[in-house]
Coordinates of C-alpha atoms and ligand atoms in Angstrom, one line a residue:
M1 CA -17.0 30.5 44.0
P2 CA -13.2 30.9 43.4
Q3 CA -12.0 33.7 41.4
K4 CA -11.5 32.9 37.7
A5 CA -8.6 33.9 35.6
L6 CA -7.5 33.8 32.0
I7 CA -3.8 34.1 31.2
T8 CA -2.9 34.6 27.6
G9 CA 0.9 33.4 26.8
I10 CA 0.3 30.8 29.5
T11 CA 3.0 28.7 28.0
G12 CA 5.7 31.3 28.5
Q13 CA 8.1 32.1 31.3
D14 CA 5.4 34.8 33.2
G15 CA 2.6 32.7 32.2
A16 CA 3.9 29.6 34.0
Y17 CA 4.7 31.7 37.1
L18 CA 1.4 33.7 37.1
A19 CA -0.5 30.5 36.7
E20 CA 1.2 28.7 39.8
F21 CA 0.8 31.9 41.8
L22 CA -2.7 32.2 41.3
L23 CA -3.5 28.6 41.8
G24 CA -1.8 28.9 45.4
K25 CA -4.1 31.9 45.8
G26 CA -7.2 29.6 45.1
Y27 CA -8.1 30.8 41.8
E28 CA -9.5 28.7 38.9
V29 CA -6.9 29.2 36.4
H30 CA -7.6 29.1 32.4
G31 CA -4.8 29.7 29.8
M32 CA -5.2 30.7 26.2
V33 CA -2.9 28.7 23.7
R34 CA -2.3 28.7 20.1
R35 CA -2.8 25.6 18.1
A36 CA 0.5 24.0 17.0
S37 CA 1.4 20.5 15.5
T38 CA 3.1 19.6 18.8
E39 CA 2.2 20.7 22.2
N40 CA 4.8 23.3 23.9
F41 CA 3.7 22.8 27.4
E42 CA 6.9 22.3 29.3
R43 CA 6.8 25.3 31.6
I44 CA 3.5 24.3 32.9
G45 CA 3.8 20.7 32.8
H46 CA 3.9 20.4 36.6
L47 CA 0.7 22.3 36.8
R48 CA -1.1 20.6 33.6
D49 CA -3.9 18.8 35.6
R50 CA -4.9 21.8 37.6
L51 CA -5.4 24.3 34.7
T52 CA -7.8 24.5 32.0
L53 CA -6.4 25.0 28.6
H54 CA -8.4 26.8 25.4
Q55 CA -7.3 27.1 22.1
A56 CA -7.4 30.7 20.7
D57 CA -5.0 33.0 18.8
L58 CA -4.2 36.7 19.3
L59 CA -4.6 37.2 15.5
D60 CA -8.1 35.6 15.6
Q61 CA -10.9 38.1 17.1
L62 CA -13.4 35.7 17.0
S63 CA -11.8 33.0 18.8
I64 CA -10.9 35.4 21.8
V65 CA -14.5 36.7 21.9
N66 CA -15.6 33.2 22.2
L67 CA -12.9 32.2 24.6
L68 CA -14.0 35.1 27.0
D69 CA -17.8 34.2 26.4
G70 CA -17.3 30.5 27.3
V71 CA -14.8 31.1 30.4
Q72 CA -16.4 34.3 31.9
P73 CA -13.4 35.2 33.7
D74 CA -13.1 37.7 36.6
E75 CA -9.6 38.7 35.4
V76 CA -7.6 38.5 32.3
Y77 CA -3.9 38.7 32.0
N78 CA -2.6 39.5 28.6
L79 CA 1.1 38.2 28.4
A80 CA 0.8 36.7 25.2
A81 CA 3.2 38.6 22.4
Q82 CA 6.0 38.0 20.3
S83 CA 8.4 39.0 23.0
F84 CA 12.0 39.0 21.3
V85 CA 13.4 42.1 20.3
P86 CA 15.9 40.9 17.5
T87 CA 13.0 39.1 15.9
S88 CA 10.7 42.0 15.6
W89 CA 13.4 43.6 13.0
L90 CA 13.0 40.5 10.9
Q91 CA 9.3 40.2 11.6
P92 CA 8.2 43.6 12.3
L93 CA 4.6 43.1 10.8
L94 CA 3.7 39.9 12.5
T95 CA 5.3 41.6 15.7
G96 CA 3.0 44.2 15.3
E97 CA 0.0 42.0 14.7
F98 CA 0.8 40.1 18.1
T99 CA 2.1 42.6 20.2
A100 CA 0.0 45.8 19.2
L101 CA -3.2 44.9 17.6
G102 CA -3.4 41.7 19.7
V103 CA -4.0 44.1 22.5
T104 CA -6.8 45.8 20.9
R105 CA -8.5 42.5 20.1
M106 CA -8.3 41.2 23.6
L107 CA -9.7 44.8 24.9
E108 CA -12.6 44.5 22.3
A109 CA -13.5 41.0 23.7
V110 CA -13.5 42.2 27.0
R111 CA -15.7 45.5 26.0
L112 CA -18.3 43.0 23.9
V113 CA -18.2 40.0 26.5
N114 CA -18.1 41.6 29.8
P115 CA -16.6 45.4 30.6
K116 CA -16.5 44.5 34.2
I117 CA -13.6 41.9 33.6
R118 CA -10.4 43.3 35.0
F119 CA -7.4 43.4 32.3
Y120 CA -3.8 43.4 32.9
Q121 CA -1.7 44.4 30.2
A122 CA 2.1 43.3 29.8
S123 CA 3.7 46.6 28.9
S124 CA 7.5 47.0 28.8
S125 CA 10.8 49.1 29.8
E126 CA 11.6 48.7 26.1
M127 CA 9.0 51.4 25.4
F128 CA 11.5 54.1 27.2
G129 CA 14.1 52.9 24.6
A130 CA 16.5 56.0 23.9
V131 CA 16.0 57.6 27.7
D132 CA 16.8 61.0 28.4
R133 CA 16.8 60.3 32.2
E134 CA 17.5 58.1 35.0
P135 CA 15.8 56.3 36.5
Q136 CA 12.5 55.7 34.5
D137 CA 9.2 56.2 36.2
E138 CA 5.5 56.3 35.0
Q139 CA 6.1 59.7 33.8
T140 CA 9.0 59.3 31.8
P141 CA 8.5 59.6 27.7
F142 CA 8.6 56.7 25.6
Y143 CA 11.3 56.7 22.7
P144 CA 11.2 53.1 21.6
R145 CA 14.0 51.6 19.4
S146 CA 12.7 48.5 17.9
P147 CA 9.5 47.1 16.1
Y148 CA 8.9 45.3 19.3
G149 CA 9.1 48.4 21.4
V150 CA 7.0 50.7 19.1
A151 CA 4.3 47.9 19.2
K152 CA 4.4 47.7 23.1
V153 CA 3.7 51.5 23.1
Y154 CA 0.6 51.0 21.1
G155 CA -0.6 48.3 23.4
H156 CA 0.1 50.6 26.5
W157 CA -1.7 53.4 24.9
I158 CA -4.8 51.4 23.7
T159 CA -5.1 50.0 27.3
I160 CA -5.3 53.6 28.6
N161 CA -7.5 54.4 26.0
Y162 CA -10.0 51.7 26.8
R163 CA -9.9 52.5 30.5
E164 CA -10.9 56.1 29.6
S165 CA -13.3 55.5 27.0
Y166 CA -15.2 52.7 28.3
D167 CA -14.4 52.7 32.0
I168 CA -12.8 49.1 31.8
F169 CA -10.5 48.2 34.7
A170 CA -7.6 48.1 32.8
C171 CA -3.9 48.3 34.1
S172 CA -0.6 48.3 32.1
G173 CA 2.6 47.1 34.2
I174 CA 5.7 48.7 32.5
L175 CA 7.9 45.8 33.6
F176 CA 11.4 46.0 33.3
N177 CA 13.6 42.9 32.3
H178 CA 12.8 39.8 34.5
E179 CA 14.3 36.4 34.1
S180 CA 14.3 32.9 35.7
P181 CA 15.2 29.4 35.1
L182 CA 12.4 29.2 32.8
R183 CA 13.3 32.2 30.7
G184 CA 13.6 31.4 26.9
K185 CA 17.2 30.5 25.9
E186 CA 17.6 33.4 23.6
F187 CA 17.7 36.1 25.9
V188 CA 20.8 37.1 27.2
T189 CA 20.6 36.0 30.7
R190 CA 19.5 32.4 29.9
K191 CA 21.8 32.2 27.1
V192 CA 24.7 33.1 29.3
T193 CA 23.6 30.7 32.3
D194 CA 22.9 27.8 29.9
A195 CA 26.5 28.5 28.3
V196 CA 28.0 28.4 31.8
A197 CA 26.5 25.2 32.6
R198 CA 27.5 23.6 29.1
I199 CA 31.1 24.7 29.4
K200 CA 31.5 23.8 32.9
L201 CA 30.0 20.2 32.1
G202 CA 32.3 20.0 28.9
L203 CA 29.7 20.4 26.2
Q204 CA 30.6 23.8 24.8
K205 CA 33.9 25.7 24.2
K206 CA 33.0 29.4 23.4
L207 CA 30.0 32.1 24.2
L208 CA 29.3 34.4 21.2
L209 CA 27.6 37.7 22.6
G210 CA 26.6 41.3 21.2
N211 CA 26.9 44.5 23.0
L212 CA 28.6 43.8 26.5
D213 CA 28.0 47.5 27.6
A214 CA 24.3 47.6 27.6
A215 CA 22.9 47.8 31.0
R216 CA 19.6 46.4 32.2
D217 CA 17.5 46.4 35.5
W218 CA 17.1 42.6 35.7
G219 CA 14.7 40.9 38.4
F220 CA 13.0 37.6 39.2
S221 CA 9.9 36.8 37.2
G222 CA 8.3 35.2 40.3
D223 CA 8.4 38.8 42.2
Y224 CA 7.0 40.4 39.1
V225 CA 3.9 38.3 38.4
R226 CA 2.9 38.9 42.1
A227 CA 3.0 42.8 41.1
M228 CA 0.4 41.8 38.0
W229 CA -2.1 40.5 40.4
L230 CA -1.7 43.1 42.9
M231 CA -2.4 45.9 40.3
L232 CA -5.9 44.2 39.5
A233 CA -6.5 43.8 43.3
Q234 CA -6.6 47.6 43.9
D235 CA -9.8 49.9 44.2
E236 CA -8.9 52.0 40.9
P237 CA -6.9 50.8 37.8
D238 CA -3.6 52.3 37.0
D239 CA -0.2 51.9 35.5
Y240 CA 2.8 51.0 37.3
V241 CA 6.8 50.5 36.7
I242 CA 7.9 47.2 38.3
A243 CA 11.6 47.3 38.5
T244 CA 14.5 46.5 41.4
G245 CA 16.2 49.9 41.0
R246 CA 19.7 48.5 40.4
K247 CA 21.3 47.9 36.9
H248 CA 24.1 46.0 35.8
T249 CA 25.9 45.7 32.6
V250 CA 26.1 42.7 30.3
R251 CA 29.6 42.2 31.1
Q252 CA 28.7 42.2 35.1
L253 CA 26.2 39.6 34.1
V254 CA 28.7 37.4 32.4
E255 CA 31.2 38.1 35.2
T256 CA 28.8 37.0 37.6
A257 CA 27.4 34.0 36.0
F258 CA 30.8 32.4 35.3
S259 CA 32.1 33.0 38.7
C260 CA 29.2 31.1 40.0
A261 CA 30.5 28.1 38.4
G262 CA 34.2 29.1 39.2
L263 CA 35.1 30.1 35.7
D264 CA 36.8 33.1 34.3
W265 CA 34.4 34.4 31.6
E266 CA 37.3 36.3 29.7
K267 CA 38.6 32.6 28.6
Y268 CA 35.4 31.8 26.7
V269 CA 33.3 34.8 25.6
E270 CA 33.7 36.7 22.2
V271 CA 31.8 39.4 20.6
D272 CA 30.0 38.7 17.6
P273 CA 29.4 41.9 15.6
A274 CA 26.2 40.0 13.9
L275 CA 24.6 40.1 17.5
I276 CA 24.7 43.9 17.7
R277 CA 21.3 45.3 17.2
P278 CA 20.3 47.9 14.4
A279 CA 19.4 50.4 17.2
E280 CA 20.4 49.5 21.0
V281 CA 18.6 50.2 24.3
H282 CA 21.7 51.1 25.9
N283 CA 20.4 51.7 29.5
L284 CA 17.5 51.0 31.6
L285 CA 16.9 51.5 35.4
G286 CA 13.4 51.6 36.9
D287 CA 12.0 53.6 39.6
A288 CA 8.9 51.4 41.2
S289 CA 8.0 54.1 43.8
R290 CA 4.5 54.2 42.9
A291 CA 4.2 50.4 43.1
R292 CA 5.9 50.2 46.4
A293 CA 4.0 53.3 48.0
K294 CA 0.4 51.8 46.6
L295 CA 0.9 48.3 45.8
S296 CA 3.2 47.6 48.9
W297 CA 5.4 45.6 46.4
E298 CA 9.0 44.9 47.0
P299 CA 11.3 42.5 44.9
E300 CA 12.4 39.8 47.2
V301 CA 15.3 38.0 44.9
S302 CA 18.4 39.9 44.5
F303 CA 20.4 40.1 41.0
E304 CA 23.0 37.8 42.7
Q305 CA 20.5 35.2 44.0
L306 CA 19.0 35.6 40.3
I307 CA 22.0 34.6 38.3
L308 CA 22.7 31.8 41.1
M309 CA 19.6 30.4 40.9
M310 CA 19.5 30.4 37.1
V311 CA 23.3 28.8 36.7
E312 CA 22.3 26.1 39.4
A313 CA 19.3 25.3 37.3
D314 CA 21.1 25.1 34.1
L315 CA 23.8 23.1 35.6
D316 CA 21.0 20.7 37.3
R317 CA 19.3 20.5 33.9
V318 CA 22.5 19.8 31.7
Q319 CA 23.8 17.2 34.2
R320 CA 20.5 15.4 34.1
Q321 CA 20.5 15.3 30.4
L322 CA 24.2 13.8 30.5
D323 CA 23.1 11.2 33.2
G324 CA 20.2 10.0 30.8
R325 CA 17.7 11.2 33.4
G326 CA 16.1 14.0 31.3
P327 CA 14.9 17.5 32.3
E328 CA 13.3 17.9 35.8
P329 CA 10.0 20.0 35.5
A330 CA 10.8 23.4 36.8
G331 CA 8.0 25.5 38.3
Y332 CA 7.6 28.4 40.7
T333 CA 7.6 26.4 44.2
A334 CA 10.9 24.5 42.6
W335 CA 13.0 27.5 42.3
Q336 CA 11.4 29.7 44.8
N337 CA 13.2 28.6 47.8
K338 CA 16.9 28.2 46.1
Ligands
NAP401 P1 7.7 34.6 26.4 O1 8.2 33.6 27.4 O2 8.3 34.8 24.9 O3 6.2 34.1 26.2 C1 5.2 34.6 25.2 C2 3.9 33.9 25.0 O4 3.0 34.5 24.2 C3 3.8 32.5 24.7 O5 3.0 31.6 25.8 C4 3.5 32.3 23.3 O6 3.0 31.1 22.9 C5 2.5 33.4 23.6 N1 2.2 34.0 21.9 C6 3.0 34.3 21.1 N2 2.1 34.9 20.0 C7 0.9 34.1 20.4 C8 -0.3 34.2 19.6 N3 -0.4 34.7 18.2 N4 -1.6 33.8 20.2 C9 -1.5 33.1 21.3 N5 -0.2 33.1 22.0 C10 0.8 33.8 21.5 O7 7.4 36.0 27.3 P2 7.4 36.5 28.7 O8 8.8 36.7 28.9 O9 6.8 35.2 29.6 O10 6.7 37.7 28.8 C11 5.4 37.8 28.8 C12 4.7 39.3 28.3 O11 5.6 40.2 29.1 C13 5.2 39.3 26.8 O12 4.2 40.3 26.4 C14 6.4 40.2 26.9 O13 6.5 41.3 25.8 C15 6.3 41.2 28.2 N6 7.5 41.5 29.1 C16 8.3 40.7 29.2 C17 9.4 41.2 30.1 C18 10.5 40.2 30.4 O14 11.5 40.8 30.8 N7 10.1 38.9 30.4 C19 9.4 42.3 30.5 C20 8.5 43.5 29.9 C21 7.5 42.9 29.5 P3 3.8 29.8 22.4 O15 4.3 29.1 23.4 O16 2.9 29.2 21.5 O17 5.0 30.8 21.6
G4F402 O1 17.8 39.6 27.0 P1 17.9 40.6 26.1 O2 17.6 39.9 24.5 O3 16.3 41.4 26.4 P2 15.8 42.7 26.0 O4 16.1 43.1 24.6 O5 16.2 44.0 27.0 O6 14.1 42.4 25.9 C1 13.7 41.8 27.0 O7 13.2 42.7 28.0 C2 12.2 43.7 27.8 C3 12.0 44.5 29.0 O8 12.8 45.6 28.8 C4 10.9 43.0 27.1 F1 10.1 43.8 27.1 C5 11.3 42.2 26.1 O9 10.1 41.3 25.8 C6 12.6 41.1 26.6 O10 12.1 40.3 27.5 O11 18.7 41.4 25.9 C7 19.2 42.6 26.9 C8 20.5 43.3 26.4 C9 20.5 44.0 25.2 O12 21.0 45.1 25.5 C10 21.2 43.3 24.2 O13 21.8 43.9 23.1 O14 21.6 42.1 26.2 C11 22.3 42.6 25.0 N1 22.9 41.3 24.3 C12 24.3 41.4 24.3 N2 24.6 40.2 23.7 C13 22.3 40.3 23.9 C14 23.4 39.5 23.5 N3 21.3 40.0 24.1 C15 20.6 38.8 23.5 N4 19.5 38.4 23.5 N5 21.8 38.0 23.0 C16 23.0 38.3 22.9 O15 23.7 37.6 22.6

């Protein structure tokens, strides 16, 4: 019998990479999707006939209990969340419902349906926030700076609490920023690589950005979903920082991305004060020593390879649209070897 995995957030960036990764490992993969008036399956279009999708919602406890009861998964990966930090100031209550209480709803369903299910929670380096030390590891105190970061701290601790209270195999992956050609276009890396492609191909003249001095530890989503799976494959549950150990500023990101297309970024980029956040996380740099030692996990894609991969993918996509050929379905395999 193949192992069965259920992924919440399967239509998102990580959900698509994780689904493809688990299918490659021989898993039977199920995905939870919320009802929408039009389907939103672009990121998993190339996998659609190998997945089983089920409607349920993080806001609806009974729908999650029924889903777990029907699927009877061995592993649950809880990736669903309101994941965009600026939106969390505009919709703080909804962010708390999805990103914080949604985790408790998932854990309650595991506890009620089958406490032997192995559970992965998508925690975030945003929990570190206003850091007082560098690099950050599993012992670094949290000081979240947005309603999103606060909600993720709740999700992190409730996961640990269910592990300690009910002996559930629950792991929390504290993942630093990870990107790919499937990243949402509102996040800074993809906003930049999409703009580079559109500027290069004559469709855009300017790129408005916020804080160019913020620094992040950026890795590749395809590397990070492998770490999620490794966490659930251990003898004991634990929490792990997943990061590359290198950081770059947004300014360096912009410089790298524009130079991939032979462009001088200073001719196109302007700072828009409206994009500066009410409270910023200025610096994040991760120390993934525990993951290296216990999971034998290493990132395989460097920052420079990642940005080049994203610029090439966006150039290809925009050129296809200009040619009237439409977007190419882009999955893990398609970009893995670039
Ligand atoms: P993403 O692309 O924004 O995907 C989020 C997913 O959550 C989408 O599939 C979305 O479905 C789903 N979702 C949102 N609200 C839902 C609800 N009420 N019920 C059911 N599904 C819902 O995020 P990502 O980058 O893949 O990140 C995956 C997870 O890792 C998130 O929890 C994020 O907070 C966390 N994380 C991400 C990073 C990173 O750098 N990418 C770092 C640390 C932690 P729709 O398609 O219907 O909107
Ligand atoms: O790409 P970002 O929006 O990612 P952020 O806020 O770090 O959050 C992402 O990573 C977290 C992990 O640490 C995840 F938990 C979370 O779900 C999400 O995936 O912004 C990165 C930095 C920020 O400092 C922001 O102020 O880029 C700066 N920035 C500058 N100009 C901008 C822009 N960010 C965006 N989105 N758009 C800009 O125009």
